[in-house]
Coordinates of C-alpha atoms and ligand atoms in Angstrom, one line a residue:
M246 CA 28.6 12.8 -6.9
R247 CA 25.4 13.9 -8.7
E248 CA 24.8 17.6 -9.4
T249 CA 21.0 17.6 -9.1
F250 CA 18.7 16.3 -6.4
L251 CA 17.2 12.9 -7.1
P252 CA 13.6 12.9 -5.7
F253 CA 12.6 9.9 -3.6
A254 CA 9.5 9.3 -5.8
L255 CA 8.2 10.6 -9.1
P256 CA 5.1 9.5 -11.1
D257 CA 5.7 8.1 -14.6
L258 CA 3.5 10.3 -16.8
D259 CA 3.5 11.0 -20.5
H260 CA 1.2 12.1 -23.3
T261 CA -1.1 9.2 -22.7
E262 CA -2.3 10.6 -19.4
F263 CA -2.6 14.1 -20.9
D264 CA -4.6 12.6 -23.9
Q265 CA -7.0 10.9 -21.5
I266 CA -7.5 14.0 -19.3
K267 CA -7.9 16.2 -22.5
E268 CA -10.6 13.8 -23.6
S269 CA -12.5 14.1 -20.3
L270 CA -12.2 17.9 -20.4
E271 CA -13.4 18.1 -24.0
S272 CA -16.3 15.7 -23.4
G273 CA -17.5 17.8 -20.5
W274 CA -17.8 14.7 -18.3
I275 CA -15.3 15.5 -15.6
T276 CA -16.6 13.6 -12.5
T277 CA -17.5 9.9 -12.1
G278 CA -18.6 8.5 -15.5
P279 CA -17.7 6.2 -18.3
K280 CA -13.9 6.4 -17.8
T281 CA -14.3 5.5 -14.1
R282 CA -16.5 2.5 -15.1
Q283 CA -13.9 1.4 -17.7
F284 CA -11.1 1.8 -15.2
E285 CA -13.0 -0.5 -12.7
V286 CA -13.5 -3.1 -15.4
E287 CA -9.9 -3.1 -16.6
F288 CA -8.5 -3.2 -13.1
A289 CA -10.8 -6.0 -12.0
T290 CA -9.7 -8.0 -15.0
M291 CA -6.0 -7.4 -14.3
V292 CA -6.2 -8.6 -10.7
G293 CA -8.8 -11.3 -11.3
A294 CA -11.5 -9.9 -9.1
K295 CA -15.2 -10.1 -9.8
H296 CA -15.9 -6.5 -8.7
A297 CA -13.8 -3.4 -8.5
V298 CA -15.2 -0.2 -7.0
A299 CA -13.2 3.0 -7.7
V300 CA -12.9 5.5 -4.9
N301 CA -10.8 8.6 -4.3
S302 CA -8.3 7.0 -1.9
C303 CA -7.2 3.7 -0.4
T304 CA -8.2 5.2 3.0
A305 CA -11.8 5.6 1.6
A306 CA -11.6 2.1 0.2
M307 CA -10.7 0.7 3.6
H308 CA -13.3 2.8 5.4
L309 CA -16.0 1.5 3.0
A310 CA -14.8 -2.1 3.3
L311 CA -15.1 -2.0 7.1
E312 CA -18.5 -0.3 6.8
A313 CA -19.6 -3.1 4.4
I314 CA -18.9 -5.8 6.9
G315 CA -20.8 -3.9 9.5
L316 CA -18.0 -3.0 11.9
Q317 CA -19.4 -1.6 15.2
R318 CA -18.1 0.4 18.1
G319 CA -16.1 -1.8 20.5
D320 CA -15.2 -4.4 17.8
E321 CA -11.6 -5.3 17.2
V322 CA -9.6 -5.5 14.1
I323 CA -6.2 -7.2 14.0
T324 CA -3.6 -5.3 12.0
T325 CA 0.1 -4.3 12.0
P326 CA 1.7 -1.3 13.7
Y327 CA 4.3 -1.3 10.8
T328 CA 2.2 0.7 8.4
F329 CA 0.9 4.1 7.4
A330 CA -1.7 6.1 9.4
A331 CA -4.6 5.1 7.2
T332 CA -4.7 1.4 8.1
A333 CA -5.5 2.0 11.7
E334 CA -7.4 5.3 11.5
V335 CA -10.2 3.7 9.5
I336 CA -10.8 1.3 12.4
R337 CA -11.0 4.3 14.8
Y338 CA -13.6 5.9 12.5
F339 CA -16.0 3.3 14.0
D340 CA -14.7 3.7 17.5
A341 CA -13.5 0.1 17.1
R342 CA -10.1 -1.0 18.4
P343 CA -7.0 -1.7 16.3
V344 CA -5.3 -4.7 17.8
F345 CA -1.6 -4.7 16.7
V346 CA 0.4 -7.8 16.1
D347 CA 4.2 -7.4 15.7
V348 CA 5.9 -8.0 12.4
D349 CA 8.3 -10.7 11.2
P350 CA 11.8 -9.3 11.3
F351 CA 12.7 -10.7 7.9
T352 CA 9.7 -9.6 5.8
L353 CA 8.3 -6.7 8.0
N354 CA 4.9 -8.1 7.3
M355 CA 2.5 -9.1 10.1
D356 CA 3.8 -12.1 12.0
I357 CA 1.0 -14.6 11.2
S358 CA 2.0 -16.9 14.1
Q359 CA 1.1 -14.1 16.6
I360 CA -2.4 -13.5 15.4
E361 CA -4.3 -16.3 17.0
A362 CA -3.4 -15.2 20.5
Q363 CA -5.0 -11.8 19.9
I364 CA -8.4 -13.2 18.7
T365 CA -11.3 -12.5 21.1
S366 CA -15.1 -12.6 20.8
Q367 CA -14.9 -9.0 19.6
T368 CA -12.6 -9.6 16.7
K369 CA -14.3 -9.0 13.4
A370 CA -11.5 -8.7 10.8
I371 CA -7.8 -9.0 10.0
M372 CA -6.1 -6.2 8.0
P373 CA -2.8 -7.3 6.7
V374 CA -0.5 -4.9 4.7
D375 CA 1.8 -6.2 2.0
I376 CA 4.8 -4.0 3.0
A377 CA 6.7 -2.5 0.1
G378 CA 4.8 -4.8 -2.2
L379 CA 5.9 -8.1 -0.6
P380 CA 3.0 -10.4 -0.3
V381 CA 1.9 -11.6 3.2
D382 CA 1.9 -15.4 3.6
Y383 CA -1.8 -15.8 2.8
D384 CA -2.3 -19.5 3.0
P385 CA -1.9 -19.7 6.8
L386 CA -3.6 -16.3 7.3
L387 CA -6.7 -17.3 5.4
D388 CA -6.9 -20.6 7.2
L389 CA -6.8 -18.8 10.5
A390 CA -9.4 -16.3 9.4
Q391 CA -11.7 -19.1 8.1
T392 CA -11.4 -21.1 11.4
H393 CA -12.4 -18.0 13.4
H394 CA -14.9 -16.6 10.9
L395 CA -13.0 -13.4 10.4
T396 CA -13.0 -11.2 7.3
V397 CA -9.7 -10.4 5.7
I398 CA -9.5 -6.8 4.4
E399 CA -6.2 -6.3 2.8
D400 CA -4.4 -3.0 2.7
A401 CA -2.8 -3.5 -0.7
A402 CA -1.6 0.2 -1.0
H403 CA 1.8 -1.1 -2.0
A404 CA 0.8 -4.3 -3.8
F405 CA 0.0 -3.7 -7.4
P406 CA 1.1 -5.7 -9.2
T407 CA 1.9 -8.3 -6.5
R408 CA 1.4 -12.1 -6.9
Y409 CA 1.1 -14.7 -4.2
K410 CA 1.6 -18.3 -5.3
G411 CA 0.3 -17.5 -8.8
K412 CA -2.6 -15.4 -7.7
M413 CA -2.8 -11.6 -8.1
I414 CA -3.3 -9.5 -5.0
G415 CA -6.9 -8.4 -5.4
S416 CA -8.1 -11.9 -5.9
I417 CA -7.0 -13.4 -2.5
S418 CA -8.5 -11.6 0.5
D419 CA -12.2 -11.0 1.1
M420 CA -11.7 -7.4 0.2
T421 CA -8.6 -5.8 -1.1
C422 CA -7.9 -2.0 -1.1
F423 CA -5.5 -0.4 -3.5
S424 CA -4.0 3.1 -3.5
F425 CA -3.3 5.3 -6.5
Y426 CA -1.7 8.1 -4.5
A427 CA 1.0 10.1 -6.3
T428 CA 3.9 8.0 -5.1
K429 CA 2.3 4.5 -5.6
T430 CA 3.1 2.1 -8.3
I431 CA 0.3 3.3 -10.5
T432 CA -1.3 6.7 -9.8
T433 CA -4.3 8.8 -10.5
G434 CA -3.0 11.7 -8.3
E435 CA -5.4 10.6 -5.6
G436 CA -7.4 7.4 -5.9
G437 CA -8.2 4.0 -4.7
M438 CA -10.0 0.7 -5.5
I439 CA -11.9 -1.9 -3.5
C440 CA -11.7 -5.4 -5.1
T441 CA -14.0 -8.3 -4.0
D442 CA -15.8 -11.3 -5.3
N443 CA -18.7 -10.7 -2.9
D444 CA -21.7 -9.1 -4.6
E445 CA -23.3 -7.7 -1.5
W446 CA -20.1 -6.0 -0.2
A447 CA -19.3 -4.6 -3.6
N448 CA -22.8 -3.2 -3.9
R449 CA -22.7 -1.7 -0.4
C450 CA -19.3 0.0 -1.1
R451 CA -20.7 1.4 -4.3
I452 CA -23.7 2.9 -2.6
M453 CA -21.8 4.3 0.4
A454 CA -19.1 5.8 -1.9
L455 CA -21.8 8.2 -3.2
H456 CA -24.1 9.5 -0.5
G457 CA -25.8 6.2 0.2
I458 CA -27.9 6.7 -3.0
S459 CA -29.2 3.4 -4.4
K460 CA -28.5 2.4 -8.0
D461 CA -25.9 4.0 -10.1
A462 CA -26.3 7.5 -8.8
W463 CA -23.8 8.9 -11.3
K464 CA -26.0 7.8 -14.2
R465 CA -28.8 10.2 -13.3
Y466 CA -27.4 12.9 -15.6
T467 CA -27.0 10.6 -18.6
A468 CA -29.6 9.9 -21.4
E469 CA -30.6 6.6 -19.8
G470 CA -30.7 8.1 -16.3
S471 CA -33.7 9.5 -14.4
W472 CA -34.2 12.2 -11.9
Y473 CA -35.5 9.8 -9.3
Y474 CA -33.2 8.3 -6.6
E475 CA -33.5 7.0 -3.1
I476 CA -31.1 7.5 -0.2
V477 CA -30.8 4.2 1.7
A478 CA -28.1 5.2 4.2
P479 CA -26.1 8.3 5.2
G480 CA -23.2 7.6 2.8
Y481 CA -19.9 9.3 2.0
K482 CA -18.5 11.3 -0.9
Y483 CA -15.7 9.0 -2.0
N484 CA -16.3 8.7 -5.8
L485 CA -13.3 8.8 -8.2
T486 CA -13.5 11.5 -11.0
D487 CA -13.2 10.6 -14.7
I488 CA -10.2 13.0 -14.9
A489 CA -8.4 10.7 -12.4
A490 CA -9.8 7.5 -13.9
G491 CA -8.4 8.5 -17.3
M492 CA -5.0 8.8 -15.8
G493 CA -5.6 5.3 -14.3
L494 CA -6.4 3.9 -17.7
A495 CA -3.2 5.3 -19.1
Q496 CA -1.2 4.0 -16.1
L497 CA -2.7 0.5 -16.4
K498 CA -1.5 0.2 -20.0
K499 CA 2.0 0.9 -18.8
A500 CA 1.8 -1.1 -15.6
R501 CA 3.7 -4.2 -16.8
Q502 CA 6.5 -2.1 -18.3
M503 CA 6.7 0.1 -15.1
H504 CA 6.8 -3.0 -13.0
A505 CA 9.6 -4.5 -15.1
R506 CA 11.6 -1.4 -14.6
R507 CA 11.1 -1.5 -10.8
V508 CA 12.2 -5.2 -10.8
A509 CA 15.3 -4.3 -12.8
I510 CA 16.2 -1.5 -10.4
A511 CA 15.7 -3.8 -7.4
Q512 CA 18.0 -6.3 -9.0
R513 CA 20.7 -3.7 -9.6
Y514 CA 20.5 -2.7 -6.0
N515 CA 20.6 -6.3 -4.8
N516 CA 23.7 -7.1 -7.0
A517 CA 25.5 -4.0 -5.8
F518 CA 24.7 -4.2 -2.1
Q519 CA 24.9 -8.0 -1.5
H520 CA 28.7 -7.7 -0.8
Y521 CA 28.1 -5.2 2.1
P522 CA 27.4 -6.9 5.4
E523 CA 26.7 -3.4 6.8
L524 CA 23.3 -3.6 5.0
Q525 CA 20.4 -6.0 5.3
L526 CA 18.6 -6.3 1.9
P527 CA 14.9 -6.6 1.4
A528 CA 13.3 -10.0 1.7
P529 CA 12.4 -11.6 -1.7
A530 CA 8.8 -12.3 -2.5
C531 CA 9.2 -16.0 -2.1
K532 CA 9.4 -17.7 1.3
S533 CA 11.8 -20.6 1.6
S534 CA 8.7 -22.9 1.5
C535 CA 8.1 -21.9 -2.1
I536 CA 9.8 -23.8 -4.9
P537 CA 11.9 -20.9 -6.2
S538 CA 11.4 -21.6 -9.9
D539 CA 7.7 -21.8 -10.1
C540 CA 6.2 -20.5 -6.8
G541 CA 4.5 -17.7 -8.7
C542 CA 5.2 -15.0 -6.1
Q543 CA 5.9 -11.5 -7.3
H544 CA 7.1 -8.4 -5.4
A545 CA 5.6 -5.1 -6.6
W546 CA 8.7 -3.2 -5.5
H547 CA 6.8 -0.2 -4.5
L548 CA 9.6 0.4 -1.9
Y549 CA 13.1 -0.8 -1.6
L550 CA 13.9 -1.0 2.1
I551 CA 17.5 -1.3 3.3
R552 CA 18.3 -1.9 6.9
L553 CA 21.5 -0.7 8.6
N554 CA 23.6 -3.1 10.6
F555 CA 24.7 -0.8 13.4
D556 CA 27.3 -3.3 14.8
R557 CA 29.3 -2.7 11.6
L558 CA 28.7 1.1 11.2
N559 CA 29.6 4.2 13.2
I560 CA 26.8 6.3 11.7
D561 CA 23.2 6.3 12.8
R562 CA 20.1 6.3 10.6
A563 CA 19.6 10.0 10.7
G564 CA 23.2 10.5 9.9
F565 CA 22.9 8.1 7.0
V566 CA 19.8 9.8 5.6
D567 CA 21.6 13.2 5.9
A568 CA 24.7 11.9 4.2
L569 CA 22.5 10.7 1.3
K570 CA 20.8 14.0 1.1
Q571 CA 24.1 15.8 0.9
R572 CA 24.9 13.6 -2.0
N573 CA 21.6 14.7 -3.6
I574 CA 19.8 11.4 -3.0
G575 CA 16.2 11.7 -1.7
T576 CA 15.1 8.9 0.7
S577 CA 12.3 8.2 3.1
V578 CA 11.5 6.1 6.2
H579 CA 8.7 3.5 6.0
F580 CA 7.3 3.4 8.7
I581 CA 7.3 5.1 12.0
P582 CA 5.3 2.4 13.8
L583 CA 1.8 3.5 14.7
H584 CA 2.2 2.5 18.4
I585 CA 4.9 5.1 19.0
H586 CA 2.8 8.0 17.6
P587 CA 1.3 10.2 20.3
Y588 CA -2.4 9.4 19.5
Y589 CA -2.0 5.6 19.7
R590 CA 0.6 5.8 22.5
E591 CA -1.6 7.9 24.7
R592 CA -4.9 6.2 23.8
Y593 CA -3.7 2.7 24.4
H594 CA -0.8 3.3 26.7
F595 CA 1.7 1.6 24.4
Q596 CA 5.4 1.4 25.2
P597 CA 7.8 1.2 22.2
E598 CA 8.8 -2.3 23.4
D599 CA 5.2 -3.6 23.1
F600 CA 6.0 -4.4 19.5
P601 CA 9.7 -4.8 19.7
V602 CA 10.4 -5.9 16.1
A603 CA 8.5 -3.1 14.6
Y604 CA 10.2 -0.6 16.9
Q605 CA 13.7 -2.0 16.3
E606 CA 13.5 -2.4 12.6
Y607 CA 12.0 1.1 12.2
Q608 CA 15.2 2.5 13.8
R609 CA 17.4 1.0 11.1
V610 CA 15.3 1.2 8.0
I611 CA 15.8 3.5 5.0
S612 CA 13.7 3.6 1.7
L613 CA 15.8 4.2 -1.4
P614 CA 14.3 5.7 -4.5
I615 CA 12.8 3.1 -6.8
Y616 CA 10.5 4.2 -9.7
S617 CA 10.3 3.6 -13.4
K618 CA 11.4 7.2 -14.3
M619 CA 14.8 6.5 -12.8
S620 CA 17.6 6.1 -15.4
D621 CA 20.4 3.6 -15.0
S622 CA 22.7 6.5 -14.1
D623 CA 20.3 7.6 -11.4
V624 CA 20.4 4.1 -10.0
D625 CA 24.2 4.1 -10.2
D626 CA 24.3 7.4 -8.3
V627 CA 22.2 5.9 -5.5
I628 CA 24.5 2.9 -5.3
E629 CA 27.6 5.0 -5.4
A630 CA 26.3 7.2 -2.6
V631 CA 25.3 4.3 -0.3
V632 CA 28.5 2.5 -0.9
T633 CA 30.6 5.6 -0.3
I634 CA 28.8 6.3 3.0
I635 CA 29.3 2.7 4.1
E636 CA 33.0 2.7 3.3
T637 CA 33.6 6.0 5.2
H638 CA 31.6 4.8 8.3
R639 CA 32.8 1.2 8.8
S640 CA 33.4 0.3 12.4
Ligands
LIG66 C1 -0.3 5.2 0.9 C2 -0.9 4.2 1.9 C3 -2.2 4.2 2.3 C4 -3.2 5.3 1.9 O1 -3.4 5.5 0.6 P1 -4.3 6.7 0.1 O2 -4.7 6.4 -1.3 O3 -3.4 7.9 0.2 O4 -5.5 6.8 1.0 C5 -2.7 3.2 3.1 N1 -1.9 2.2 3.5 C6 -0.5 2.2 3.2 C7 0.3 1.1 3.7 C8 0.0 3.2 2.4 O5 1.3 3.2 2.1

């Protein structure tokens, strides 16, 4: 058993982030500036988007995306209950209604086949989430959205770098929102990005991210800037700082390498756990409809979700999490479905069984540590702990 606690998540930072931050501090340019612009350009190139607008969180990104499409009070947005608070709260910012669709029990992504029945004359957008970094099946989702003239705003907080049939997430949906929160696959401490090919939406997001001031507000303190500006709307304060963007530039340089390490850890877990019918392993990135060798799908492996098969175990999820903690392994649970939280439960009178798959899968899911800073022996410690707990709790 390991002697020290293995945290559930850790950022992968080294001198390259420090060098970037030092550069910002020494230059005196510490808020939005040249590094933020460079981060946007490099990120847009990596995901194949025409525009990338850097903001200070994925929550801000999704708020601005919904603002850009003109969401109004009373409108409806179809999304998943199997997600983090941010996905639905941004819909509530507009006094609009989040309309939940249950998830697929295999992938835990929104069940596309249940969306059409929820579309009404009030529906404006669909907000899918690529859970754990596993891409949603976008072909049928985009077909449906097109048929019903709905905008697809993707919560890609887990999905960098994720690929769907050869295309990077960030180049597929109408607008894609990424997170660079401390635990995500690349981090700026706090940060987010909106990617889109639509000039008008990109421009609106950029303006609304900085007080609704028209035209490159951040440039007003540069040599080429001017004191004159115009406020065209009551905007927000969602800009990313250059200190954060510098971290982002360093993280982008390591992104491939960090992803390769996550893939290797996922493979190690898969190999070790596949012999244990007490566990259900995460779905792979490819659906059976993909030709396995060249389907071009790629999982970001932000999370590695195992599910407990209770008919083979005499321990519950809380017990399993505690047993892992006693063995010095940090874990988490993704996610407590939104419809069972007090706010949504009370506001919309939800019962747990209204979204039965989300509710049931939540009760048996555990997220294991998966991050590039983990050594092989850290991974072995997790495997040993999981296997030992299974073997002492077989029913
Ligand atoms: C982390 C997360 C967010 C929020 O990201 P922030 O950058 O912290 O705003 C949104 N959606 C999901 C699914 C997340 O996991």
